[in-house]
Coordinates of C-alpha atoms in Angstrom, one line a residue:
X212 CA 0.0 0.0 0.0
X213 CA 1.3 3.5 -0.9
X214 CA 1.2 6.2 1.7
X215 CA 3.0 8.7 0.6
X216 CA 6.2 10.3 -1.4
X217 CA 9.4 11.5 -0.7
X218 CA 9.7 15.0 -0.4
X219 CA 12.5 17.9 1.0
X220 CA 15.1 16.7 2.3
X221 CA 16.5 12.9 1.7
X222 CA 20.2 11.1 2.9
X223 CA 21.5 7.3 3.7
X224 CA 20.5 8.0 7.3
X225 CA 16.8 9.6 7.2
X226 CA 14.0 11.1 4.7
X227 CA 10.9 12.8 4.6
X228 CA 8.0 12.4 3.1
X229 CA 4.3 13.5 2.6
X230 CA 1.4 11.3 3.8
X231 CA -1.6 10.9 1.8
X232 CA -3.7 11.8 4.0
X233 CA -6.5 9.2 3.4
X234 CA -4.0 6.4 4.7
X235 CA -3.3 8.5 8.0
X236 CA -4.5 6.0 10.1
X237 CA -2.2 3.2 8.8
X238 CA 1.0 5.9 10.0
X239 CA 2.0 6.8 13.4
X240 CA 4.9 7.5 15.3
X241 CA 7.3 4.4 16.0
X242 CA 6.1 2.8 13.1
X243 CA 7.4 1.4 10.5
X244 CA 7.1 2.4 6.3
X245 CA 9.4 0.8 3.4
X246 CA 10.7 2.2 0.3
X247 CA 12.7 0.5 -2.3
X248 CA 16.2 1.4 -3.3
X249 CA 18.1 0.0 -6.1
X250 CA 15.0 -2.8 -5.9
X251 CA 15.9 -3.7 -2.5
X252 CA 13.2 -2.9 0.3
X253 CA 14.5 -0.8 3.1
X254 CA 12.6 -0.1 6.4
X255 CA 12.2 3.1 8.2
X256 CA 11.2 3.8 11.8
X257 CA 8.7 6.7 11.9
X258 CA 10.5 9.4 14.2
X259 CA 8.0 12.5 14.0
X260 CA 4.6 13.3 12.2
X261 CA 3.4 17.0 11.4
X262 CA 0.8 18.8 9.8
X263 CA 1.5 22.2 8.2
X264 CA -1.2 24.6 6.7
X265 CA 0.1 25.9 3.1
X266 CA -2.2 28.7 3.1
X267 CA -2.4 30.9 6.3
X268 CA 0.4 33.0 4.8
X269 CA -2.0 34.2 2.0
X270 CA -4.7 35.4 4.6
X271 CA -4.9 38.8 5.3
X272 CA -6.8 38.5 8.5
X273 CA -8.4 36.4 11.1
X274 CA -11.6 37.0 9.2
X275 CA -10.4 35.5 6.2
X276 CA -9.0 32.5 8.1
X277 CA -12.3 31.8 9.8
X278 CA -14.4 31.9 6.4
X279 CA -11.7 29.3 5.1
X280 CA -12.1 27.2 8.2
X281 CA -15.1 27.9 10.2
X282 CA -17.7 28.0 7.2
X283 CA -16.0 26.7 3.7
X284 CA -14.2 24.3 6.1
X285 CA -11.8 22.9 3.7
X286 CA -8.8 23.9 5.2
X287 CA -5.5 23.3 3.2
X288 CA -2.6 21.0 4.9
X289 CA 0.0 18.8 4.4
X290 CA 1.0 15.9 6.8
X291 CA 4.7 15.5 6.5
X292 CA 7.0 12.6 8.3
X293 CA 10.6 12.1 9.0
X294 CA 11.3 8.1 9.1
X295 CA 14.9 6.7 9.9
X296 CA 16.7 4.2 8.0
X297 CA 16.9 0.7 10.2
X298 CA 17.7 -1.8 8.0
X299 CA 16.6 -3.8 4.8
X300 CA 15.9 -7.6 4.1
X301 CA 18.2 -9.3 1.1
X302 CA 18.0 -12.6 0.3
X303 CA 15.1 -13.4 3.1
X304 CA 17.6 -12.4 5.7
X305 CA 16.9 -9.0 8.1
X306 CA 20.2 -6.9 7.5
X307 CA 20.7 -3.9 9.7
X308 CA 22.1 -1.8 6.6
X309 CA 21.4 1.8 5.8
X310 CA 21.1 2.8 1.5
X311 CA 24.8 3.7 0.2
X312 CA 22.4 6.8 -1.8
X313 CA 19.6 8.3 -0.5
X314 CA 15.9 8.3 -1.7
X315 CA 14.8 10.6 -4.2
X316 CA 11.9 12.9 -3.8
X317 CA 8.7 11.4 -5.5
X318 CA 10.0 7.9 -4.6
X319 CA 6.9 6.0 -3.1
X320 CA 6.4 5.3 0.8
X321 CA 4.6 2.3 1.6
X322 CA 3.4 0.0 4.5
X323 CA 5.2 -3.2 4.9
X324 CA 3.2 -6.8 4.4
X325 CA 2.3 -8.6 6.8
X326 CA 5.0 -11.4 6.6
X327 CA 8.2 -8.4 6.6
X328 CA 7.2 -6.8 9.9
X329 CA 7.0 -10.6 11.4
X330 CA 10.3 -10.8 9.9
X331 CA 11.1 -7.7 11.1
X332 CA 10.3 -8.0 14.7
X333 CA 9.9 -11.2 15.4
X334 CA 11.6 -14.9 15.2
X335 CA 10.1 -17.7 13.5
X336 CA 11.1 -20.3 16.3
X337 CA 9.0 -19.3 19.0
X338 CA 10.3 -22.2 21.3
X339 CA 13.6 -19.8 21.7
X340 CA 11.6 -16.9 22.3
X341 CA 9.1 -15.2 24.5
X342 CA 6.6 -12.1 24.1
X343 CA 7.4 -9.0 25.2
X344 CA 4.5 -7.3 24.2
X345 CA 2.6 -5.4 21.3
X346 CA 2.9 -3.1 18.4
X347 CA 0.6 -1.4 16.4
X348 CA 1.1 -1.2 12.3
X349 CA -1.0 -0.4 10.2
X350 CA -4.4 -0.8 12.4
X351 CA -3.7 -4.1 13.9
X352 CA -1.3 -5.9 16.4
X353 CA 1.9 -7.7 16.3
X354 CA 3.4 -10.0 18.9
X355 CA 6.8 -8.9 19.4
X356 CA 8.7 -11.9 20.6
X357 CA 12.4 -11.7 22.1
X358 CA 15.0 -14.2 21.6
X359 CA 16.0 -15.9 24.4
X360 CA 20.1 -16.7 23.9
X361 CA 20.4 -12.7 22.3
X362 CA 19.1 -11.5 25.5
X363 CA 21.4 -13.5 28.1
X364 CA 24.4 -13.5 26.4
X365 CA 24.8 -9.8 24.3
X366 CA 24.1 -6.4 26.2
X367 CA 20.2 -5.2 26.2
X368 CA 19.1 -1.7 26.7
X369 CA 15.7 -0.4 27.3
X370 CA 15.2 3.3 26.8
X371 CA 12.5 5.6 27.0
X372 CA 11.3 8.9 28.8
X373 CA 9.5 8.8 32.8
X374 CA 6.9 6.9 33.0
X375 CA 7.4 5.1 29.7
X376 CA 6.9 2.1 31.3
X377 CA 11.1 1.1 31.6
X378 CA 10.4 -1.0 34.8
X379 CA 7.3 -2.8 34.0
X380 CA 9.6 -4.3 30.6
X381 CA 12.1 -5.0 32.9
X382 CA 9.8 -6.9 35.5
X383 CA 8.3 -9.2 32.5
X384 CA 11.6 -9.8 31.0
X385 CA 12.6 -11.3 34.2
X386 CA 9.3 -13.2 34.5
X387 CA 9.6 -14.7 31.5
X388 CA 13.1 -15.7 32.5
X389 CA 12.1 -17.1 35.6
X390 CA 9.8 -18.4 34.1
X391 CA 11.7 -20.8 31.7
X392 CA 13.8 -21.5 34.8
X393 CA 17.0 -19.1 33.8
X394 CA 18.4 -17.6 37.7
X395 CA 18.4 -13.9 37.3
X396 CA 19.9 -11.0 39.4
X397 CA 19.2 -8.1 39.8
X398 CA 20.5 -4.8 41.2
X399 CA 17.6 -3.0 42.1
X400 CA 19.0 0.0 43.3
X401 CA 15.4 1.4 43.6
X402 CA 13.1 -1.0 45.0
X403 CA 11.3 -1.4 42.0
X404 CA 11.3 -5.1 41.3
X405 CA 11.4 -6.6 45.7
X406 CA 7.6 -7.5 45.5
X407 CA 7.0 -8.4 41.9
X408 CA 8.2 -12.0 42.7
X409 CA 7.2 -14.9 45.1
X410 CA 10.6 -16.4 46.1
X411 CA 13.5 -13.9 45.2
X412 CA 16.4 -14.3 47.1
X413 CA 17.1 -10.5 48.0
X414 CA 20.4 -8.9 49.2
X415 CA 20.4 -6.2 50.9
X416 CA 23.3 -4.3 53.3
X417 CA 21.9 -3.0 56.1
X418 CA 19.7 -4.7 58.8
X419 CA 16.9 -2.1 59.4
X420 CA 16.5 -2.0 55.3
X421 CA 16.3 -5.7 55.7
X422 CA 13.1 -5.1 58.4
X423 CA 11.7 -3.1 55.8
X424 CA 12.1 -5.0 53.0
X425 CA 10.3 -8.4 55.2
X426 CA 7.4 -6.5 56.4
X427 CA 6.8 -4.8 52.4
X428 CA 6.7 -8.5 51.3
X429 CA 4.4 -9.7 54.0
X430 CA 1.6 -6.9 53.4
X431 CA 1.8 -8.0 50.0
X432 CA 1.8 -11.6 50.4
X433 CA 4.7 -12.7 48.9
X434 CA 7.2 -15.6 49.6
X435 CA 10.5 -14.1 49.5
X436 CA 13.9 -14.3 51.9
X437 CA 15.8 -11.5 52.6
X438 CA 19.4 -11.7 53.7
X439 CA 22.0 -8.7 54.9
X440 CA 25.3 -9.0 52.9
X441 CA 29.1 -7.4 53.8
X442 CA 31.6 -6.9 51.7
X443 CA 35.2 -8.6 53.1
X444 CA 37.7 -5.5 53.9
X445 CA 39.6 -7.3 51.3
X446 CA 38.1 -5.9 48.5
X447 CA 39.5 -2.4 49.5
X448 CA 43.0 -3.6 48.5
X449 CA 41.6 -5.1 45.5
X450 CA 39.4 -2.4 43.9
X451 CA 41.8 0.4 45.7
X452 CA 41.0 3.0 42.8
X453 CA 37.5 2.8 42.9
X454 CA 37.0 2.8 46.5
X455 CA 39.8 5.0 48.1
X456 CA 40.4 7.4 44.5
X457 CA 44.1 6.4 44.8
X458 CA 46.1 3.4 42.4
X459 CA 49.0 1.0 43.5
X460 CA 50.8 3.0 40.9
X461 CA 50.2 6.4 42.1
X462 CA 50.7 5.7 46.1
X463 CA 52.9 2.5 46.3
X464 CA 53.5 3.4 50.4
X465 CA 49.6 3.4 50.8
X466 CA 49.0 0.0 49.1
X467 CA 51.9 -1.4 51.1
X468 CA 50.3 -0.3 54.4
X469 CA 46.8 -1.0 53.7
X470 CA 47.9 -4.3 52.4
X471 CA 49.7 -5.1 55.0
X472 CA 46.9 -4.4 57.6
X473 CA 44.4 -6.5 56.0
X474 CA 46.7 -9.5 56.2
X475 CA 45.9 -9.4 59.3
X476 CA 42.1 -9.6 58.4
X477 CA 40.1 -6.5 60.7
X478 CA 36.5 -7.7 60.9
X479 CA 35.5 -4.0 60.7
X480 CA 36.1 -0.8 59.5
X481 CA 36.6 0.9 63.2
X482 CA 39.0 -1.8 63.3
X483 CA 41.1 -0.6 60.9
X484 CA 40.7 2.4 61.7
X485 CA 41.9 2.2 65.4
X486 CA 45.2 0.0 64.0
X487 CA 45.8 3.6 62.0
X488 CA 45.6 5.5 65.2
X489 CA 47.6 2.6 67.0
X490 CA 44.9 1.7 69.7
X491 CA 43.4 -2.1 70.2
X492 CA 46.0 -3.5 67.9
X493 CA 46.2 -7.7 68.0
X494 CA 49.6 -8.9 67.3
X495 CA 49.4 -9.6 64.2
X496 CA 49.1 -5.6 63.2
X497 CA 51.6 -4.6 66.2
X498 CA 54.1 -7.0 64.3
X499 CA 53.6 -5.3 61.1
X500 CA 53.5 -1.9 62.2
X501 CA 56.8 -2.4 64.2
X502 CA 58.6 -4.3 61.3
X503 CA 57.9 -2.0 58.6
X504 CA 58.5 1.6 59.7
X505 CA 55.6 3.9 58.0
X506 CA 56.5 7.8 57.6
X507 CA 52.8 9.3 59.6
X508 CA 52.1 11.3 56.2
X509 CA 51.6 7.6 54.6
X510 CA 49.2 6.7 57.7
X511 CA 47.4 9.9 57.7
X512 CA 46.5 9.3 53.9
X513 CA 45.4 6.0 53.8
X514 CA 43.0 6.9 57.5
X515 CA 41.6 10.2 55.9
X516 CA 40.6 7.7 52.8
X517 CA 39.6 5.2 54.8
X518 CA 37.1 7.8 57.1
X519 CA 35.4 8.6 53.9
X520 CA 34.0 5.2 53.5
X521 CA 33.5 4.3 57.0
X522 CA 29.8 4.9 56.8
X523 CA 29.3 3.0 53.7
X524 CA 26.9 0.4 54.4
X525 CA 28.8 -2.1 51.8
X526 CA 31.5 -3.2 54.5
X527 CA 30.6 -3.5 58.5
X528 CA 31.4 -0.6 60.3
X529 CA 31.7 -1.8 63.9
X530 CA 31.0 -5.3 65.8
X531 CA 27.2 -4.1 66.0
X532 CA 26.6 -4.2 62.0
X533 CA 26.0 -7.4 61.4
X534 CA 25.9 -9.2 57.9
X535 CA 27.1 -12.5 56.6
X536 CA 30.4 -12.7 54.0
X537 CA 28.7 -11.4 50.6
X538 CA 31.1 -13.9 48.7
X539 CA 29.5 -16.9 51.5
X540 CA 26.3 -15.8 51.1
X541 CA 26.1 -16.0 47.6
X542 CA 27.8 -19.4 47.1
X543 CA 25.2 -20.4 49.9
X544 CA 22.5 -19.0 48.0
X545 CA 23.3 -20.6 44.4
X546 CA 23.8 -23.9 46.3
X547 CA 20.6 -23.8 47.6
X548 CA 18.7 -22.6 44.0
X549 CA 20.6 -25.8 42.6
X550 CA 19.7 -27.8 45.0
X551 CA 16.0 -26.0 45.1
X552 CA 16.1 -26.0 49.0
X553 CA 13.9 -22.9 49.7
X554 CA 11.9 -22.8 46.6
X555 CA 10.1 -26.1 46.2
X556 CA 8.7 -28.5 49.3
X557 CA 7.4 -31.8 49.4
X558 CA 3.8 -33.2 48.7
X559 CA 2.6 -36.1 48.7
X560 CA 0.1 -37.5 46.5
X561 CA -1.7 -41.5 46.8
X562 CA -1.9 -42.9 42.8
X563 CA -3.2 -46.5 42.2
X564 CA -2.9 -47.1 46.3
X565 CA 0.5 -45.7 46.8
X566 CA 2.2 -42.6 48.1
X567 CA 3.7 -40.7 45.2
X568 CA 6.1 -37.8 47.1
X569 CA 6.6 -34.6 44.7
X570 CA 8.4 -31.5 44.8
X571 CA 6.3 -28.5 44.0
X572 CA 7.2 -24.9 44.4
X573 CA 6.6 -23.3 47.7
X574 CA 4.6 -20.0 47.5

């Protein structure tokens, strides 16, 4: 079906074009139209849709604008469209190649069939895919399916403005996951994903967030365990840069020290800290310390880095914060999803006069 023409301004990357404006209906923005170059069909994703008058500028006066529109009321317009270039389909294959020339004006627009936007936006195998929801071409909806191995394995992005709806494709990408028994995790810096599961195993790093978090999935009914996590101090030394804002390369006397100290493995952050200031040392950091003569200026810089991080919740500040090993809790954790311990219970079930026992999911 033709729905418009080529018009202004054309190049390998975008075009515009004029809609006719009896097929408006079939157009709209973040769809799809094709046009042929060099007898190959190239898609185009819809980016904007306007309507200009052409005549207004020969009225003289609001007067003669109202007669036009209010009582002849045939008002003169063109609906114009900018669509960018997305790919093409050669030999029956989707190709995500842009024209080498660009469309000439008076070239024909036109709505793909049917079978090129499945092509386009879906996969034929549905048994390695899942829905992820719906799209609207040309007056009627298309599955749009996702391919399973794409999505694990290669990076995904999901853009789009507030309230676009970002999180809800999120939560049903990991429900369909789940779903087909792939383990997912997340990082849900925001809370938005905590109660949209029955039997998460959430993380979290403090224990009053943890209170919270159990009595937001009790009011909403769902099964989930929630554990508090620590970093080991050992991760300081290892991701020095990122934590502290200093390299092994740029402070070799810090790294020494700090090294040093956590061979001696402090449980907590105050810990460290008081080693620094020389209070509460065990042997083990009064050996070091007295072996290996530190200038204070080296001290001094590694406590003042350290004292910026000493609230961070990731690593326990004092013997008070509790929190199990992160490392531990995690191996715990993915033993127990292997094993299913947690997730499904037993049942039992009598068939032809004997006890059957089965494992269902707990919820």
């Amino acid at each position: 079906m033709v729905v418009g023409y080529v018009v202004k301004e054309a190049n390998p990357e975008y075009f515009y074009f004029v809609v006719d404006p009896e097929n408006i209906d079939n157009l709209s923005i973040g769809g799809v139209v094709k046009i042929y170059i060099n007898e190959i069909p190239y898609f185009a994703l819809i980016e904007d849709l306007i309507s200009i008058a052409v005549e207004e500028e020969r009225f003289f006066d609001y007067e003669a604008i109202r007669y036009v529109y209010g009582e002849i009321k045939k008002p003169q317009y063109l609906i114009i469209g900018k669509a960018i270039f997305i790919g093409c389909i050669k030999d029956n294959k989707v190709l995500p190649e842009k024209p080498q020339i660009p469309p000439l004006p008076g070239q024909e627009i036109f709505i793909p069939t049917e079978e090129e936007i499945l092509k386009l936006y879906s996969f034929e195998d549905k048994s390695t895919t899942f829905p992820v929801g719906y799209i609207k071409l040309a007056e009627k909806d298309y599955e749009i399916h996702a391919k399973i191995k794409d999505l694990i394995i290669r990076h995904t992005g999901i853009f789009g403005i507030t309230g676009s709806g970002k999180s809800t494709t999120v939560a049903h990408l990991i429900k369909e996951l789940v779903s087909k028994n792939i383990p997912v995790l997340v990082f849900d810096i925001h809370r938005d994903y905590i109660t949209a599961f029955d039997n998460a195993y959430i993380i979290t790093f403090d224990a009053k967030e943890k209170e919270f978090i159990e009595k937001l999935l009790e009011e909403r009914g769902k099964n989930s365990r929630v554990f508090v996590g620590k970093f080991s101090l050992d991760i300081i030394k290892e991701y020095m840069g990122e934590i502290l804002g200093i390299s092994e390369k740029q402070a070799a006397h810090v790294f020494r020290l700090l090294s040093g100290l956590l061979s001696c493995k402090p449980k907590t952050i105050k810990q460290l800290l008081n080693w620094l200031e020389g209070e509460d040392m065990e042997p083990c950091a009064r050996k070091f310390l007295g072996e290996d003569s530190f200038k204070d200026t080296t001290k001094e810089s590694l406590k003042s880095r350290i004292y910026r991080i000493r609230e961070w919740r990731l690593f326990r500040r004092n013997v008070e914060d509790g929190g199990e090993d992160l490392e531990e809790l995690i191996n715990r954790i993915l033993n127990e999803i292997r094993e299913g311990r947690g997730i499904f219970k037993e049942d039992y079930e009598v068939r032809d006069g004997e006890v059957v026992v089965k494992r269902v999911e707990d919820r």
